[in-house]
Short mmCIF file of C-alpha atoms in Angstrom, two decimals:
data_model
loop_
_atom_site.label_atom_id
_atom_site.label_comp_id
_atom_site.label_asym_id
_atom_site.label_seq_id
_atom_site.Cartn_x
_atom_site.Cartn_y
_atom_site.Cartn_z
CA MET A 1 -0.66 -0.02 -0.04
CA SER A 2 2.78 2.44 0.60
CA ALA A 3 4.88 1.72 -2.22
CA VAL A 4 1.66 2.16 -4.02
CA VAL A 5 0.93 5.59 -2.67
CA GLY A 6 4.96 6.76 -2.99
CA THR A 7 3.97 6.12 -6.58
CA GLN A 8 1.50 7.93 -7.13
CA ALA A 9 2.85 11.06 -5.03
CA ARG A 10 5.96 10.81 -7.62
CA ARG A 11 3.45 11.00 -11.30
CA GLY A 12 2.16 14.47 -9.23
CA ARG A 13 4.87 15.85 -8.84
CA ALA A 14 6.07 15.28 -12.14
CA GLU A 15 3.15 16.02 -13.70
CA GLU A 16 3.28 19.18 -11.75
CA VAL A 17 6.44 19.65 -13.04
CA ARG A 18 5.46 19.38 -16.39
CA ARG A 19 2.64 21.66 -16.39
CA LEU A 20 5.31 24.76 -15.15
CA LEU A 21 7.02 24.19 -17.99
CA PRO A 22 6.11 22.44 -22.18
CA GLN A 23 7.93 18.57 -22.26
CA PRO A 24 11.12 20.06 -24.84
CA LEU A 25 11.84 23.33 -22.59
CA LEU A 26 12.10 20.32 -19.93
CA VAL A 27 14.44 18.53 -21.81
CA ALA A 28 16.32 21.48 -22.25
CA VAL A 29 17.16 23.30 -18.74
CA ILE A 30 17.75 19.88 -17.50
CA VAL A 31 20.15 18.65 -20.75
CA VAL A 32 22.06 22.45 -19.84
CA LEU A 33 22.47 21.63 -16.77
CA LEU A 34 24.03 18.56 -17.23
CA VAL A 35 26.20 20.12 -19.22
CA VAL A 36 27.70 22.56 -17.26
CA VAL A 37 27.95 19.97 -14.46
CA LEU A 38 29.84 16.98 -16.03
CA ALA A 39 31.65 18.87 -18.20
CA PRO A 40 34.34 20.02 -15.87
CA VAL A 41 34.39 16.74 -14.05
CA VAL A 42 35.01 14.77 -17.63
CA TYR A 43 37.45 17.07 -18.96
CA MET A 44 39.43 16.00 -15.74
CA VAL A 45 38.55 12.38 -16.13
CA LEU A 46 40.33 12.60 -20.28
CA ALA A 47 43.08 14.60 -18.62
CA SER A 48 44.16 12.36 -16.19
CA VAL A 49 44.57 9.42 -18.74
CA ASN A 50 46.61 11.65 -21.12
CA SER A 51 50.43 13.28 -21.29
CA ASP A 52 51.16 15.95 -19.71
CA LEU A 53 52.28 17.63 -23.08
CA GLY A 54 48.84 16.88 -24.41
CA VAL A 55 47.21 18.69 -21.35
CA ALA A 56 49.43 21.66 -22.02
CA SER A 57 48.80 22.10 -25.36
CA GLY A 58 44.94 21.51 -25.12
CA GLU A 59 43.94 18.54 -26.40
CA ILE A 60 40.63 17.44 -24.86
CA TRP A 61 40.85 13.70 -26.33
CA PRO A 62 44.08 11.53 -25.06
CA ARG A 63 45.59 10.07 -28.22
CA GLU A 64 46.81 7.10 -25.58
CA LEU A 65 45.58 6.30 -22.78
CA ASN A 66 48.48 6.75 -19.52
CA LEU A 67 46.68 5.18 -16.96
CA ASP A 68 50.22 5.75 -14.78
CA ASN A 69 49.47 8.75 -13.31
CA TYR A 70 46.94 7.10 -10.97
CA LEU A 71 49.92 5.08 -9.09
CA LYS A 72 53.05 7.55 -9.70
CA VAL A 73 49.94 10.35 -7.49
CA TRP A 74 50.93 8.00 -4.54
CA SER A 75 54.55 8.77 -4.00
CA THR A 76 54.52 12.40 -5.81
CA VAL A 77 51.88 13.55 -3.59
CA GLU A 78 52.14 11.28 -1.02
CA LEU A 79 47.52 11.49 -1.58
CA GLY A 80 48.12 7.88 0.93
CA ARG A 81 49.16 9.46 4.18
CA GLY A 82 47.11 12.67 3.28
CA LEU A 83 43.91 10.82 2.76
CA ALA A 84 44.82 8.60 5.68
CA ASN A 85 44.67 12.18 7.94
CA SER A 86 41.40 13.57 6.56
CA VAL A 87 39.87 10.28 6.87
CA ILE A 88 40.86 10.30 10.70
CA ILE A 89 40.37 13.99 11.65
CA CYS A 90 37.29 14.67 9.18
CA GLY A 91 35.84 11.19 10.60
CA ALA A 92 36.12 11.53 13.79
CA VAL A 93 34.78 15.05 13.63
CA ALA A 94 31.63 13.68 12.31
CA VAL A 95 31.07 11.27 14.40
CA VAL A 96 30.90 13.23 17.47
CA CYS A 97 29.61 16.37 15.82
CA SER A 98 26.19 14.53 14.96
CA PHE A 99 26.04 12.98 18.15
CA VAL A 100 26.60 15.78 20.66
CA SER A 101 23.83 18.01 18.30
CA VAL A 102 21.59 15.68 18.70
CA SER A 103 21.51 16.04 22.43
CA MET A 104 22.16 20.04 22.53
CA ALA A 105 19.07 19.65 20.02
CA TYR A 106 17.19 17.46 22.74
CA VAL A 107 17.52 19.41 25.62
CA LEU A 108 17.60 23.34 23.74
CA VAL A 109 13.94 21.78 22.63
CA ARG A 110 12.48 19.48 25.51
CA PHE A 111 13.76 21.50 27.84
CA ALA A 112 12.46 25.07 29.51
CA PHE A 113 15.76 27.31 31.18
CA ARG A 114 16.88 30.46 31.09
CA GLY A 115 19.43 31.78 27.97
CA ARG A 116 17.77 28.63 25.74
CA VAL A 117 16.86 31.71 23.57
CA THR A 118 19.89 33.37 23.60
CA ILE A 119 21.79 29.90 22.91
CA LEU A 120 20.11 29.85 19.77
CA ARG A 121 20.18 32.79 18.68
CA GLY A 122 23.76 32.39 19.02
CA LEU A 123 23.96 29.64 17.29
CA LEU A 124 22.46 31.52 14.65
CA GLY A 125 24.20 34.34 14.65
CA LEU A 126 27.41 32.45 14.61
CA GLN A 127 27.32 31.39 11.01
CA SER A 128 27.30 34.69 10.14
CA ILE A 129 30.88 35.30 10.72
CA PRO A 130 33.78 34.18 8.40
CA GLY A 131 36.24 31.56 8.97
CA THR A 132 39.02 33.78 7.67
CA LEU A 133 38.41 36.47 10.47
CA MET A 134 38.87 33.02 12.70
CA LEU A 135 42.34 31.97 11.47
CA LEU A 136 44.41 34.10 14.20
CA PRO A 137 42.43 34.46 17.18
CA VAL A 138 42.53 30.11 16.65
CA PHE A 139 46.51 30.31 16.01
CA VAL A 140 46.89 32.25 19.18
CA LEU A 141 44.92 30.28 21.58
CA PHE A 142 46.46 26.91 20.36
CA ALA A 143 49.66 28.29 20.38
CA SER A 144 49.06 29.60 23.87
CA ALA A 145 47.68 26.50 25.25
CA SER A 146 50.88 24.82 24.33
CA THR A 147 52.73 27.41 25.93
CA LEU A 148 50.59 26.86 29.00
CA LEU A 149 49.98 23.05 29.21
CA GLY A 150 53.49 21.99 27.53
CA ILE A 151 52.32 19.68 24.83
CA PRO A 152 52.28 19.96 21.31
CA THR A 153 49.07 21.87 20.11
CA ILE A 154 49.90 22.38 16.60
CA GLY A 155 50.49 20.31 13.44
CA THR A 156 48.58 17.65 15.63
CA ARG A 157 45.50 16.16 14.59
CA TRP A 158 44.17 17.09 17.41
CA ALA A 159 44.48 20.22 16.90
CA VAL A 160 42.97 20.47 13.66
CA PHE A 161 39.80 18.19 14.80
CA VAL A 162 39.09 20.21 17.62
CA THR A 163 39.22 23.50 15.41
CA TYR A 164 36.34 21.80 12.57
CA LEU A 165 34.20 20.54 15.59
CA THR A 166 33.90 23.86 16.47
CA PHE A 167 32.95 25.54 13.64
CA ALA A 168 30.46 22.21 12.89
CA LEU A 169 28.54 22.11 15.95
CA PRO A 170 26.64 25.58 15.86
CA PHE A 171 25.23 24.49 11.79
CA SER A 172 25.08 20.84 12.90
CA THR A 173 23.37 21.78 16.26
CA TRP A 174 20.89 23.92 14.34
CA VAL A 175 19.97 21.08 11.51
CA MET A 176 18.93 19.15 14.36
CA VAL A 177 16.61 21.49 16.45
CA THR A 178 14.64 21.67 13.20
CA TYR A 179 14.42 17.93 12.98
CA VAL A 180 13.31 17.70 17.14
CA ARG A 181 11.17 19.83 17.09
CA GLY A 182 9.41 17.54 14.34
CA LEU A 183 9.29 14.40 16.29
CA PRO A 184 6.19 13.91 17.90
CA ARG A 185 5.92 14.72 21.83
CA GLU A 186 3.69 11.36 22.01
CA LEU A 187 6.38 8.96 22.17
CA GLU A 188 8.51 10.83 24.94
CA GLU A 189 4.74 10.89 27.20
CA ALA A 190 4.34 7.50 26.74
CA ALA A 191 7.95 6.35 27.67
CA ARG A 192 8.25 8.68 30.57
CA ILE A 193 4.56 6.95 32.31
CA ASP A 194 6.86 4.06 31.80
CA GLY A 195 9.39 5.30 33.85
CA ALA A 196 12.02 5.73 31.17
CA SER A 197 14.66 9.24 32.30
CA SER A 198 16.46 12.04 30.00
CA TRP A 199 18.94 9.46 28.84
CA ARG A 200 17.01 6.78 27.87
CA VAL A 201 14.53 9.34 26.16
CA LEU A 202 17.12 10.78 24.26
CA THR A 203 19.09 7.10 23.15
CA ARG A 204 16.23 5.27 22.84
CA ILE A 205 13.46 7.59 21.23
CA ILE A 206 15.23 10.92 20.07
CA VAL A 207 18.61 9.27 18.33
CA PRO A 208 16.55 6.45 15.88
CA LEU A 209 13.85 8.51 15.06
CA SER A 210 16.84 11.61 14.23
CA TRP A 211 19.03 9.40 12.02
CA PRO A 212 18.26 11.56 8.41
CA GLY A 213 18.89 14.55 10.59
CA ILE A 214 22.01 13.14 12.30
CA VAL A 215 23.13 12.04 8.84
CA VAL A 216 22.93 15.64 7.21
CA SER A 217 24.80 16.92 10.73
CA ALA A 218 27.64 14.08 9.76
CA ILE A 219 28.12 14.63 6.17
CA PHE A 220 28.34 18.36 7.35
CA ALA A 221 30.21 18.12 9.34
CA PHE A 222 32.73 15.75 6.95
CA LEU A 223 32.52 18.07 4.63
CA LEU A 224 33.54 21.34 6.73
CA GLY A 225 36.96 19.61 7.59
CA TRP A 226 37.29 17.70 3.77
CA ASN A 227 37.10 20.89 1.89
CA ASP A 228 39.07 22.95 4.03
CA VAL A 229 43.01 23.84 2.89
CA LEU A 230 42.78 27.68 5.19
CA PHE A 231 42.72 26.16 8.76
CA ALA A 232 44.38 22.85 8.10
CA SER A 233 47.79 24.16 6.43
CA VAL A 234 48.68 26.55 9.31
CA MET A 235 47.67 23.78 12.09
CA THR A 236 49.21 20.69 10.07
CA ASN A 237 52.47 20.17 9.28
CA GLN A 238 54.25 17.17 6.87
CA ASP A 239 53.29 14.26 9.03
CA THR A 240 49.55 15.46 9.60
CA ARG A 241 48.72 17.32 6.49
CA THR A 242 45.34 16.63 5.13
CA ALA A 243 44.35 15.44 1.18
CA ALA A 244 43.74 18.73 1.06
CA VAL A 245 46.75 20.39 1.93
CA ALA A 246 48.86 17.67 0.14
CA LEU A 247 47.17 19.12 -3.39
CA GLN A 248 47.99 22.35 -2.08
CA VAL A 249 51.41 22.29 -1.45
CA PHE A 250 51.80 19.61 -5.09
CA GLY A 251 50.12 22.46 -7.18
CA ALA A 252 51.73 24.70 -5.45
CA THR A 253 55.46 23.11 -6.67
CA GLN A 254 54.35 22.98 -10.21
CA GLU A 255 54.48 26.14 -10.86
CA THR A 256 58.21 27.04 -10.97
CA GLY A 257 58.30 23.55 -13.50
CA ALA A 258 58.75 23.66 -17.19
CA LEU A 259 55.81 21.16 -17.84
CA PRO A 260 53.95 20.58 -14.64
CA LEU A 261 52.43 17.27 -14.59
CA TYR A 262 49.03 17.74 -15.20
CA GLY A 263 47.86 13.93 -15.62
CA GLN A 264 48.90 13.33 -11.24
CA MET A 265 46.99 16.88 -11.08
CA MET A 266 43.96 15.54 -11.82
CA ALA A 267 44.17 12.35 -10.67
CA ALA A 268 44.99 12.80 -7.66
CA SER A 269 41.26 15.71 -7.10
CA LEU A 270 39.53 12.57 -8.94
CA ILE A 271 40.66 10.41 -5.82
CA CYS A 272 39.91 12.88 -3.70
CA ALA A 273 36.88 13.11 -4.76
CA VAL A 274 35.90 9.66 -4.66
CA PRO A 275 35.14 9.34 -0.64
CA VAL A 276 32.70 12.31 -1.19
CA VAL A 277 30.85 10.90 -4.09
CA VAL A 278 30.44 7.56 -2.35
CA LEU A 279 29.43 9.71 0.70
CA TYR A 280 26.85 11.03 -0.69
CA LEU A 281 24.92 8.15 -3.24
CA VAL A 282 25.34 6.00 0.18
CA PHE A 283 23.41 8.57 2.36
CA GLN A 284 21.40 9.87 -0.36
CA ARG A 285 18.17 8.71 0.94
CA TYR A 286 18.28 10.34 4.83
CA LEU A 287 19.64 13.16 3.07
CA VAL A 288 16.02 14.02 0.82
CA GLY A 289 14.24 13.54 4.45
CA GLY A 290 16.87 15.14 6.61
CA LEU A 291 17.57 18.44 4.81
CA THR A 292 13.60 18.52 4.24
CA ALA A 293 12.99 18.55 8.07
CA GLY A 294 10.68 20.91 9.70
CA GLY A 295 10.28 22.26 6.62
CA VAL A 296 6.35 22.72 6.80
CA LYS A 297 4.98 23.10 10.36
#
């Protein structure tokens, strides 16, 4: 029954789109969007299997396939270490941020206390602060902490983890606040009648029902660290640099060369994009539900 209802709903949405745009115009718009999105990706794929001289001369279609770029890049760019650091740091940020944000959202939505509205407004206001303005204060803060505590901070993975977690938590918490508001209170009240504590309500009811929102928060936190170059280039060293910084360093070293290694640069970029694409494909169903949650009251 639910499958039939879902099919009818999809057909209804498709008919609404056709009424808004004529069929030929709709096809033309879709083709243009696909070309705009896929053209750079196709060029990167072709350039990654082409010779450096062919890319430099403007060839789009390679004369012969050169798959050596995907093998050489692991030693030239030190991509393996960068990917490992990115996965460790960003994965930890995603897991911690998602579960901390759902806990904070549960407290902010379900409990009334002084300063609650101020915290919610602060979470929203923090999104307007550009990250570039926080680079110097964050660096000075960690450098001062290293001097006071006598432990290394700059150049360590945990310093980058704390930095990314700080910037990811406000948005993730706001997403979870919107999601938790849409959850039915009757389930929590029934659990309270059965003697469940607040912790049990959170772990047994709120978290299982909030998986779409949790996935959105986790993916946002993961991408924030995965795509970052500014903070990672300052807070890491050669052993702890992320994949994005490794690509930046590799690209900078090619500027002074006679013939840049275009093929390896494109191959490294595609390899770094694979985890993000896989992440979206695996959690696409949760992303749609999490991003649209709270849109209808």
